[in-house]
Amino acid sequence: MLARIDLRGSALPGVRDLAGLLPRAATDIDSVLATVRPLCEDVRVRGAQAVREITARLDGVDAEDFAVPPQAIRAALDGLDPTVRAALEESIARVRRVHADQARTDVTTQVVRGGTVTERWVPVRRVGLYVPGGLAPLLSSVVMNVVPAQIAGVTSIAVASPPQRDHGGLPDPGVLAACALLGIDEVYAVGGAQAIAVFGYGAGSCEPVDLVTGPGNVYVTAAKRLLRGLIGIDSEAGPTEVAILADDTADPVHVAADLISQAEHDPLAGAVLVTTSEALADAVLDLVPGQVAATKHSDRILTALDGSQSGIVLVDDLDAGLAVVDAYAAEHLEIQTRDAREVAMRVRNAGAVFVGAWSPVSLGDYIAGSNHVLPTGGCARHSSGLSVQTFLRGIHVVEYDEQALAEVAGHVDALAHAEDLPAHAAAVRLRQKP
């Protein structure tokens, strides 16, 4: 469990070589494309009937219509445990507060007299938001996807989540209740790759969307890859992961609990401790078995912690530790060190950073106000998590008057001929007075 990688006593390799040494789940999206492609094509060609047959085959639910009736959405909210409702309402309020500050405003730049460029921020017209319902029904993902879309100004929002046999073929009631709280009344009981195909091509009463966001399994990810271009996507999310950078001031009870909490998501979840303290590593290894035994999903957690995607990395000092976590580029990164905020501000690559003993990843999953839809698999080196920006497009509006164009006609002419595109130059020259 949590195999050790000892990087002490020698110079660290380069970033790419270092990343290759670190634990990480392998997700072979290409291996499932052969399964996903005909499934998506079937939905494209046969629409709702294909969705019905695929859902019956894969989910064991045979429903004539996969659109969730509005009354079922309202009933889910009416039946929601009051403590869960209060927690969802607080989560919504905090996520709205954080994401409201991400709203963009149009900016006009006067380049020269008579010449301006305005950057307009325009929301996507229609989005499809996917909410997983396999090992865990992620009702919190409803909040994380819907709120930034609403703040961005998206006016047409559809949610899809897998049907549950235990709930009459409807999505999880908590997912439906979260939709009701957010005013979402277009919900579909369809999961997996077929849900992405429904969003991409349209089927039944679901009209095609322009953008799909939300986490999912390898089949969902493969479908997003397949349909990318027809639709926009947020990312190709892989198994979830946490890295913890810790020194000898960290509480091993906290560290063990946080590694376990992320491993609870999925047998492929990654849990990595990077530490300068061998004593901390030993203490965490001693604590993990007891904590795992005391929790519900112990088999799933043990599989994740025993896997090649999880481990403990020993480093000489915090500088080396920062190099390691930057090379790893974790979806979630906890900093449990002296001067934790100062250390956190030196991090370059992470989906989200959780600072100090009292900011565990679980807080961010639900109610910190941050977004929990984050880049995985090292994609935090180049990508950001879900935000209001995900649902906006910047459009440059160029407006030059006659004099402003005349002043740069010579430059256009020079550059157009340098590129051997004389018609570009002519389009400007013919506008000039003789």
PDB file of N, CA and C in Angstrom, residues 21-105:
ATOM      1  N   LEU A  21       8.356   9.414 -13.557  1.00  0.00           N
ATOM      2  CA  LEU A  21       8.680   8.593 -12.388  1.00  0.00           C
ATOM      3  C   LEU A  21       7.548   8.559 -11.368  1.00  0.00           C
ATOM      4  N   LEU A  22       6.628   9.524 -11.461  1.00  0.00           N
ATOM      5  CA  LEU A  22       5.627   9.693 -10.413  1.00  0.00           C
ATOM      6  C   LEU A  22       4.403   8.820 -10.652  1.00  0.00           C
ATOM      7  N   PRO A  23       3.705   8.441  -9.572  1.00  0.00           N
ATOM      8  CA  PRO A  23       2.510   7.599  -9.720  1.00  0.00           C
ATOM      9  C   PRO A  23       1.420   8.337 -10.487  1.00  0.00           C
ATOM     10  N   ARG A  24       0.745   7.646 -11.365  1.00  0.00           N
ATOM     11  CA  ARG A  24      -0.385   8.264 -12.072  1.00  0.00           C
ATOM     12  C   ARG A  24      -1.228   7.163 -12.700  1.00  0.00           C
ATOM     13  N   ALA A  25      -2.554   7.334 -12.634  1.00  0.00           N
ATOM     14  CA  ALA A  25      -3.466   6.362 -13.239  1.00  0.00           C
ATOM     15  C   ALA A  25      -3.339   6.411 -14.754  1.00  0.00           C
ATOM     16  N   ALA A  26      -3.369   5.255 -15.363  1.00  0.00           N
ATOM     17  CA  ALA A  26      -3.339   5.172 -16.826  1.00  0.00           C
ATOM     18  C   ALA A  26      -4.764   5.080 -17.342  1.00  0.00           C
ATOM     19  N   THR A  27      -5.122   5.996 -18.229  1.00  0.00           N
ATOM     20  CA  THR A  27      -6.456   5.989 -18.819  1.00  0.00           C
ATOM     21  C   THR A  27      -6.307   5.861 -20.323  1.00  0.00           C
ATOM     22  N   ASP A  28      -6.691   4.719 -20.854  1.00  0.00           N
ATOM     23  CA  ASP A  28      -6.529   4.469 -22.283  1.00  0.00           C
ATOM     24  C   ASP A  28      -7.845   4.768 -22.994  1.00  0.00           C
ATOM     25  N   ILE A  29      -8.030   6.031 -23.337  1.00  0.00           N
ATOM     26  CA  ILE A  29      -9.268   6.445 -23.996  1.00  0.00           C
ATOM     27  C   ILE A  29      -9.382   5.789 -25.369  1.00  0.00           C
ATOM     28  N   ASP A  30      -8.259   5.678 -26.065  1.00  0.00           N
ATOM     29  CA  ASP A  30      -8.291   5.092 -27.408  1.00  0.00           C
ATOM     30  C   ASP A  30      -8.843   3.665 -27.397  1.00  0.00           C
ATOM     31  N   SER A  31      -8.608   2.946 -26.294  1.00  0.00           N
ATOM     32  CA  SER A  31      -9.022   1.548 -26.232  1.00  0.00           C
ATOM     33  C   SER A  31     -10.531   1.373 -26.231  1.00  0.00           C
ATOM     34  N   VAL A  32     -11.272   2.409 -25.830  1.00  0.00           N
ATOM     35  CA  VAL A  32     -12.734   2.285 -25.780  1.00  0.00           C
ATOM     36  C   VAL A  32     -13.415   3.016 -26.934  1.00  0.00           C
ATOM     37  N   LEU A  33     -12.629   3.714 -27.762  1.00  0.00           N
ATOM     38  CA  LEU A  33     -13.246   4.431 -28.884  1.00  0.00           C
ATOM     39  C   LEU A  33     -13.971   3.484 -29.831  1.00  0.00           C
ATOM     40  N   ALA A  34     -13.441   2.278 -29.987  1.00  0.00           N
ATOM     41  CA  ALA A  34     -14.089   1.312 -30.874  1.00  0.00           C
ATOM     42  C   ALA A  34     -15.468   0.919 -30.362  1.00  0.00           C
ATOM     43  N   THR A  35     -15.660   0.971 -29.057  1.00  0.00           N
ATOM     44  CA  THR A  35     -16.972   0.698 -28.465  1.00  0.00           C
ATOM     45  C   THR A  35     -17.878   1.914 -28.547  1.00  0.00           C
ATOM     46  N   VAL A  36     -17.290   3.069 -28.297  1.00  0.00           N
ATOM     47  CA  VAL A  36     -18.064   4.305 -28.209  1.00  0.00           C
ATOM     48  C   VAL A  36     -18.503   4.812 -29.583  1.00  0.00           C
ATOM     49  N   ARG A  37     -17.673   4.655 -30.579  1.00  0.00           N
ATOM     50  CA  ARG A  37     -17.981   5.220 -31.904  1.00  0.00           C
ATOM     51  C   ARG A  37     -19.302   4.688 -32.476  1.00  0.00           C
ATOM     52  N   PRO A  38     -19.502   3.351 -32.550  1.00  0.00           N
ATOM     53  CA  PRO A  38     -20.780   2.866 -33.098  1.00  0.00           C
ATOM     54  C   PRO A  38     -21.976   3.240 -32.225  1.00  0.00           C
ATOM     55  N   LEU A  39     -21.761   3.334 -30.941  1.00  0.00           N
ATOM     56  CA  LEU A  39     -22.839   3.722 -30.041  1.00  0.00           C
ATOM     57  C   LEU A  39     -23.299   5.149 -30.351  1.00  0.00           C
ATOM     58  N   CYS A  40     -22.333   6.056 -30.470  1.00  0.00           N
ATOM     59  CA  CYS A  40     -22.671   7.448 -30.785  1.00  0.00           C
ATOM     60  C   CYS A  40     -23.289   7.558 -32.172  1.00  0.00           C
ATOM     61  N   GLU A  41     -22.780   6.789 -33.120  1.00  0.00           N
ATOM     62  CA  GLU A  41     -23.329   6.823 -34.472  1.00  0.00           C
ATOM     63  C   GLU A  41     -24.766   6.316 -34.480  1.00  0.00           C
ATOM     64  N   ASP A  42     -25.042   5.340 -33.655  1.00  0.00           N
ATOM     65  CA  ASP A  42     -26.407   4.810 -33.554  1.00  0.00           C
ATOM     66  C   ASP A  42     -27.367   5.894 -33.060  1.00  0.00           C
ATOM     67  N   VAL A  43     -26.926   6.645 -32.064  1.00  0.00           N
ATOM     68  CA  VAL A  43     -27.753   7.747 -31.560  1.00  0.00           C
ATOM     69  C   VAL A  43     -27.935   8.812 -32.641  1.00  0.00           C
ATOM     70  N   ARG A  44     -26.882   9.093 -33.390  1.00  0.00           N
ATOM     71  CA  ARG A  44     -26.983  10.092 -34.457  1.00  0.00           C
ATOM     72  C   ARG A  44     -28.017   9.690 -35.498  1.00  0.00           C
ATOM     73  N   VAL A  45     -28.022   8.399 -35.855  1.00  0.00           N
ATOM     74  CA  VAL A  45     -28.887   7.933 -36.938  1.00  0.00           C
ATOM     75  C   VAL A  45     -30.306   7.660 -36.458  1.00  0.00           C
ATOM     76  N   ARG A  46     -30.439   6.994 -35.316  1.00  0.00           N
ATOM     77  CA  ARG A  46     -31.768   6.528 -34.903  1.00  0.00           C
ATOM     78  C   ARG A  46     -32.364   7.309 -33.743  1.00  0.00           C
ATOM     79  N   GLY A  47     -31.586   8.211 -33.162  1.00  0.00           N
ATOM     80  CA  GLY A  47     -32.127   9.108 -32.160  1.00  0.00           C
ATOM     81  C   GLY A  47     -32.652   8.427 -30.914  1.00  0.00           C
ATOM     82  N   ALA A  48     -33.855   8.807 -30.492  1.00  0.00           N
ATOM     83  CA  ALA A  48     -34.402   8.376 -29.208  1.00  0.00           C
ATOM     84  C   ALA A  48     -34.534   6.863 -29.100  1.00  0.00           C
ATOM     85  N   GLN A  49     -34.874   6.190 -30.209  1.00  0.00           N
ATOM     86  CA  GLN A  49     -35.007   4.738 -30.142  1.00  0.00           C
ATOM     87  C   GLN A  49     -33.668   4.084 -29.813  1.00  0.00           C
ATOM     88  N   ALA A  50     -32.595   4.589 -30.386  1.00  0.00           N
ATOM     89  CA  ALA A  50     -31.274   4.059 -30.056  1.00  0.00           C
ATOM     90  C   ALA A  50     -30.942   4.308 -28.593  1.00  0.00           C
ATOM     91  N   VAL A  51     -31.261   5.486 -28.091  1.00  0.00           N
ATOM     92  CA  VAL A  51     -31.006   5.799 -26.682  1.00  0.00           C
ATOM     93  C   VAL A  51     -31.755   4.832 -25.785  1.00  0.00           C
ATOM     94  N   ARG A  52     -33.028   4.564 -26.127  1.00  0.00           N
ATOM     95  CA  ARG A  52     -33.827   3.645 -25.315  1.00  0.00           C
ATOM     96  C   ARG A  52     -33.188   2.254 -25.280  1.00  0.00           C
ATOM     97  N   GLU A  53     -32.772   1.753 -26.428  1.00  0.00           N
ATOM     98  CA  GLU A  53     -32.215   0.406 -26.473  1.00  0.00           C
ATOM     99  C   GLU A  53     -30.864   0.328 -25.766  1.00  0.00           C
ATOM    100  N   ILE A  54     -30.036   1.340 -25.949  1.00  0.00           N
ATOM    101  CA  ILE A  54     -28.723   1.350 -25.289  1.00  0.00           C
ATOM    102  C   ILE A  54     -28.886   1.435 -23.777  1.00  0.00           C
ATOM    103  N   THR A  55     -29.802   2.278 -23.328  1.00  0.00           N
ATOM    104  CA  THR A  55     -30.038   2.435 -21.887  1.00  0.00           C
ATOM    105  C   THR A  55     -30.566   1.141 -21.285  1.00  0.00           C
ATOM    106  N   ALA A  56     -31.460   0.464 -21.986  1.00  0.00           N
ATOM    107  CA  ALA A  56     -31.980  -0.815 -21.485  1.00  0.00           C
ATOM    108  C   ALA A  56     -30.868  -1.847 -21.379  1.00  0.00           C
ATOM    109  N   ARG A  57     -29.981  -1.844 -22.375  1.00  0.00           N
ATOM    110  CA  ARG A  57     -28.898  -2.834 -22.397  1.00  0.00           C
ATOM    111  C   ARG A  57     -27.836  -2.552 -21.333  1.00  0.00           C
ATOM    112  N   LEU A  58     -27.453  -1.296 -21.178  1.00  0.00           N
ATOM    113  CA  LEU A  58     -26.322  -0.965 -20.298  1.00  0.00           C
ATOM    114  C   LEU A  58     -26.741  -0.615 -18.872  1.00  0.00           C
ATOM    115  N   ASP A  59     -27.902  -0.011 -18.718  1.00  0.00           N
ATOM    116  CA  ASP A  59     -28.328   0.436 -17.387  1.00  0.00           C
ATOM    117  C   ASP A  59     -29.475  -0.380 -16.811  1.00  0.00           C
ATOM    118  N   GLY A  60     -30.049  -1.283 -17.614  1.00  0.00           N
ATOM    119  CA  GLY A  60     -31.152  -2.098 -17.119  1.00  0.00           C
ATOM    120  C   GLY A  60     -32.430  -1.314 -16.914  1.00  0.00           C
ATOM    121  N   VAL A  61     -32.586  -0.205 -17.624  1.00  0.00           N
ATOM    122  CA  VAL A  61     -33.781   0.633 -17.517  1.00  0.00           C
ATOM    123  C   VAL A  61     -34.357   0.810 -18.910  1.00  0.00           C
ATOM    124  N   ASP A  62     -35.619   0.433 -19.070  1.00  0.00           N
ATOM    125  CA  ASP A  62     -36.290   0.577 -20.358  1.00  0.00           C
ATOM    126  C   ASP A  62     -37.415   1.593 -20.210  1.00  0.00           C
ATOM    127  N   ALA A  63     -37.157   2.806 -20.666  1.00  0.00           N
ATOM    128  CA  ALA A  63     -38.146   3.879 -20.562  1.00  0.00           C
ATOM    129  C   ALA A  63     -38.417   4.434 -21.945  1.00  0.00           C
ATOM    130  N   GLU A  64     -39.681   4.631 -22.262  1.00  0.00           N
ATOM    131  CA  GLU A  64     -40.048   5.141 -23.575  1.00  0.00           C
ATOM    132  C   GLU A  64     -39.507   6.544 -23.799  1.00  0.00           C
ATOM    133  N   ASP A  65     -39.464   7.334 -22.731  1.00  0.00           N
ATOM    134  CA  ASP A  65     -39.004   8.720 -22.835  1.00  0.00           C
ATOM    135  C   ASP A  65     -37.945   8.958 -21.760  1.00  0.00           C
ATOM    136  N   PHE A  66     -36.760   9.383 -22.174  1.00  0.00           N
ATOM    137  CA  PHE A  66     -35.696   9.604 -21.194  1.00  0.00           C
ATOM    138  C   PHE A  66     -35.696  11.024 -20.632  1.00  0.00           C
ATOM    139  N   ALA A  67     -36.618  11.873 -21.060  1.00  0.00           N
ATOM    140  CA  ALA A  67     -36.770  13.200 -20.451  1.00  0.00           C
ATOM    141  C   ALA A  67     -37.434  13.048 -19.092  1.00  0.00           C
ATOM    142  N   VAL A  68     -36.853  13.667 -18.086  1.00  0.00           N
ATOM    143  CA  VAL A  68     -37.406  13.579 -16.731  1.00  0.00           C
ATOM    144  C   VAL A  68     -38.581  14.547 -16.607  1.00  0.00           C
ATOM    145  N   PRO A  69     -39.751  14.068 -16.179  1.00  0.00           N
ATOM    146  CA  PRO A  69     -40.901  14.962 -16.038  1.00  0.00           C
ATOM    147  C   PRO A  69     -40.629  16.064 -15.008  1.00  0.00           C
ATOM    148  N   PRO A  70     -41.061  17.296 -15.281  1.00  0.00           N
ATOM    149  CA  PRO A  70     -40.840  18.392 -14.325  1.00  0.00           C
ATOM    150  C   PRO A  70     -41.371  18.089 -12.933  1.00  0.00           C
ATOM    151  N   GLN A  71     -42.484  17.362 -12.864  1.00  0.00           N
ATOM    152  CA  GLN A  71     -43.041  17.051 -11.539  1.00  0.00           C
ATOM    153  C   GLN A  71     -42.129  16.132 -10.741  1.00  0.00           C
ATOM    154  N   ALA A  72     -41.365  15.287 -11.431  1.00  0.00           N
ATOM    155  CA  ALA A  72     -40.422  14.416 -10.725  1.00  0.00           C
ATOM    156  C   ALA A  72     -39.271  15.238 -10.154  1.00  0.00           C
ATOM    157  N   ILE A  73     -38.869  16.284 -10.866  1.00  0.00           N
ATOM    158  CA  ILE A  73     -37.802  17.161 -10.369  1.00  0.00           C
ATOM    159  C   ILE A  73     -38.288  17.907  -9.126  1.00  0.00           C
ATOM    160  N   ARG A  74     -39.516  18.414  -9.189  1.00  0.00           N
ATOM    161  CA  ARG A  74     -40.073  19.119  -8.020  1.00  0.00           C
ATOM    162  C   ARG A  74     -40.246  18.167  -6.850  1.00  0.00           C
ATOM    163  N   ALA A  75     -40.712  16.950  -7.119  1.00  0.00           N
ATOM    164  CA  ALA A  75     -40.934  15.981  -6.045  1.00  0.00           C
ATOM    165  C   ALA A  75     -39.622  15.613  -5.353  1.00  0.00           C
ATOM    166  N   ALA A  76     -38.531  15.534  -6.120  1.00  0.00           N
ATOM    167  CA  ALA A  76     -37.232  15.221  -5.525  1.00  0.00           C
ATOM    168  C   ALA A  76     -36.827  16.300  -4.530  1.00  0.00           C
ATOM    169  N   LEU A  77     -37.095  17.557  -4.863  1.00  0.00           N
ATOM    170  CA  LEU A  77     -36.771  18.639  -3.933  1.00  0.00           C
ATOM    171  C   LEU A  77     -37.668  18.587  -2.709  1.00  0.00           C
ATOM    172  N   ASP A  78     -38.940  18.306  -2.921  1.00  0.00           N
ATOM    173  CA  ASP A  78     -39.866  18.212  -1.785  1.00  0.00           C
ATOM    174  C   ASP A  78     -39.456  17.102  -0.826  1.00  0.00           C
ATOM    175  N   GLY A  79     -38.874  16.028  -1.360  1.00  0.00           N
ATOM    176  CA  GLY A  79     -38.502  14.892  -0.516  1.00  0.00           C
ATOM    177  C   GLY A  79     -37.076  14.932  -0.004  1.00  0.00           C
ATOM    178  N   LEU A  80     -36.366  16.014  -0.294  1.00  0.00           N
ATOM    179  CA  LEU A  80     -34.955  16.090   0.091  1.00  0.00           C
ATOM    180  C   LEU A  80     -34.808  16.301   1.588  1.00  0.00           C
ATOM    181  N   ASP A  81     -33.872  15.577   2.182  1.00  0.00           N
ATOM    182  CA  ASP A  81     -33.558  15.757   3.601  1.00  0.00           C
ATOM    183  C   ASP A  81     -33.237  17.232   3.859  1.00  0.00           C
ATOM    184  N   PRO A  82     -33.874  17.840   4.876  1.00  0.00           N
ATOM    185  CA  PRO A  82     -33.653  19.273   5.128  1.00  0.00           C
ATOM    186  C   PRO A  82     -32.191  19.635   5.370  1.00  0.00           C
ATOM    187  N   THR A  83     -31.428  18.743   5.982  1.00  0.00           N
ATOM    188  CA  THR A  83     -30.017  19.066   6.227  1.00  0.00           C
ATOM    189  C   THR A  83     -29.222  19.064   4.925  1.00  0.00           C
ATOM    190  N   VAL A  84     -29.580  18.162   4.001  1.00  0.00           N
ATOM    191  CA  VAL A  84     -28.918  18.142   2.698  1.00  0.00           C
ATOM    192  C   VAL A  84     -29.331  19.374   1.894  1.00  0.00           C
ATOM    193  N   ARG A  85     -30.601  19.750   1.994  1.00  0.00           N
ATOM    194  CA  ARG A  85     -31.050  20.953   1.286  1.00  0.00           C
ATOM    195  C   ARG A  85     -30.310  22.189   1.792  1.00  0.00           C
ATOM    196  N   ALA A  86     -30.171  22.299   3.108  1.00  0.00           N
ATOM    197  CA  ALA A  86     -29.468  23.460   3.664  1.00  0.00           C
ATOM    198  C   ALA A  86     -28.017  23.486   3.196  1.00  0.00           C
ATOM    199  N   ALA A  87     -27.387  22.305   3.138  1.00  0.00           N
ATOM    200  CA  ALA A  87     -25.995  22.243   2.685  1.00  0.00           C
ATOM    201  C   ALA A  87     -25.894  22.626   1.210  1.00  0.00           C
ATOM    202  N   LEU A  88     -26.827  22.147   0.382  1.00  0.00           N
ATOM    203  CA  LEU A  88     -26.818  22.503  -1.038  1.00  0.00           C
ATOM    204  C   LEU A  88     -27.044  24.004  -1.226  1.00  0.00           C
ATOM    205  N   GLU A  89     -27.953  24.571  -0.466  1.00  0.00           N
ATOM    206  CA  GLU A  89     -28.226  26.005  -0.588  1.00  0.00           C
ATOM    207  C   GLU A  89     -26.997  26.828  -0.211  1.00  0.00           C
ATOM    208  N   GLU A  90     -26.284  26.396   0.827  1.00  0.00           N
ATOM    209  CA  GLU A  90     -25.071  27.108   1.219  1.00  0.00           C
ATOM    210  C   GLU A  90     -23.982  26.942   0.165  1.00  0.00           C
ATOM    211  N   SER A  91     -23.875  25.732  -0.386  1.00  0.00           N
ATOM    212  CA  SER A  91     -22.903  25.497  -1.450  1.00  0.00           C
ATOM    213  C   SER A  91     -23.198  26.396  -2.648  1.00  0.00           C
ATOM    214  N   ILE A  92     -24.444  26.459  -3.060  1.00  0.00           N
ATOM    215  CA  ILE A  92     -24.839  27.299  -4.192  1.00  0.00           C
ATOM    216  C   ILE A  92     -24.482  28.758  -3.923  1.00  0.00           C
ATOM    217  N   ALA A  93     -24.780  29.232  -2.713  1.00  0.00           N
ATOM    218  CA  ALA A  93     -24.510  30.636  -2.372  1.00  0.00           C
ATOM    219  C   ALA A  93     -23.016  30.935  -2.447  1.00  0.00           C
ATOM    220  N   ARG A  94     -22.191  30.033  -1.931  1.00  0.00           N
ATOM    221  CA  ARG A  94     -20.744  30.278  -1.915  1.00  0.00           C
ATOM    222  C   ARG A  94     -20.144  30.170  -3.320  1.00  0.00           C
ATOM    223  N   VAL A  95     -20.589  29.195  -4.084  1.00  0.00           N
ATOM    224  CA  VAL A  95     -20.080  29.059  -5.451  1.00  0.00           C
ATOM    225  C   VAL A  95     -20.503  30.264  -6.282  1.00  0.00           C
ATOM    226  N   ARG A  96     -21.711  30.754  -6.080  1.00  0.00           N
ATOM    227  CA  ARG A  96     -22.144  31.969  -6.788  1.00  0.00           C
ATOM    228  C   ARG A  96     -21.276  33.161  -6.403  1.00  0.00           C
ATOM    229  N   ARG A  97     -20.955  33.275  -5.138  1.00  0.00           N
ATOM    230  CA  ARG A  97     -20.171  34.418  -4.665  1.00  0.00           C
ATOM    231  C   ARG A  97     -18.790  34.431  -5.330  1.00  0.00           C
ATOM    232  N   VAL A  98     -18.154  33.272  -5.373  1.00  0.00           N
ATOM    233  CA  VAL A  98     -16.816  33.188  -5.979  1.00  0.00           C
ATOM    234  C   VAL A  98     -16.889  33.411  -7.482  1.00  0.00           C
ATOM    235  N   HIS A  99     -17.833  32.753  -8.139  1.00  0.00           N
ATOM    236  CA  HIS A  99     -17.884  32.802  -9.592  1.00  0.00           C
ATOM    237  C   HIS A  99     -18.423  34.124 -10.118  1.00  0.00           C
ATOM    238  N   ALA A 100     -19.171  34.848  -9.322  1.00  0.00           N
ATOM    239  CA  ALA A 100     -19.638  36.173  -9.751  1.00  0.00           C
ATOM    240  C   ALA A 100     -18.467  37.099 -10.036  1.00  0.00           C
ATOM    241  N   ASP A 101     -17.371  36.913  -9.318  1.00  0.00           N
ATOM    242  CA  ASP A 101     -16.188  37.746  -9.539  1.00  0.00           C
ATOM    243  C   ASP A 101     -15.429  37.358 -10.809  1.00  0.00           C
ATOM    244  N   GLN A 102     -15.838  36.272 -11.453  1.00  0.00           N
ATOM    245  CA  GLN A 102     -15.206  35.860 -12.706  1.00  0.00           C
ATOM    246  C   GLN A 102     -15.901  36.455 -13.928  1.00  0.00           C
ATOM    247  N   ALA A 103     -17.017  37.137 -13.722  1.00  0.00           N
ATOM    248  CA  ALA A 103     -17.755  37.701 -14.846  1.00  0.00           C
ATOM    249  C   ALA A 103     -16.866  38.674 -15.618  1.00  0.00           C
ATOM    250  N   ARG A 104     -16.983  38.662 -16.940  1.00  0.00           N
ATOM    251  CA  ARG A 104     -16.157  39.503 -17.796  1.00  0.00           C
ATOM    252  C   ARG A 104     -16.972  40.692 -18.301  1.00  0.00           C
ATOM    253  N   THR A 105     -16.295  41.798 -18.534  1.00  0.00           N
ATOM    254  CA  THR A 105     -16.944  42.977 -19.098  1.00  0.00           C
ATOM    255  C   THR A 105     -16.301  43.304 -20.440  1.00  0.00           C
TER     256      THR A 105
END
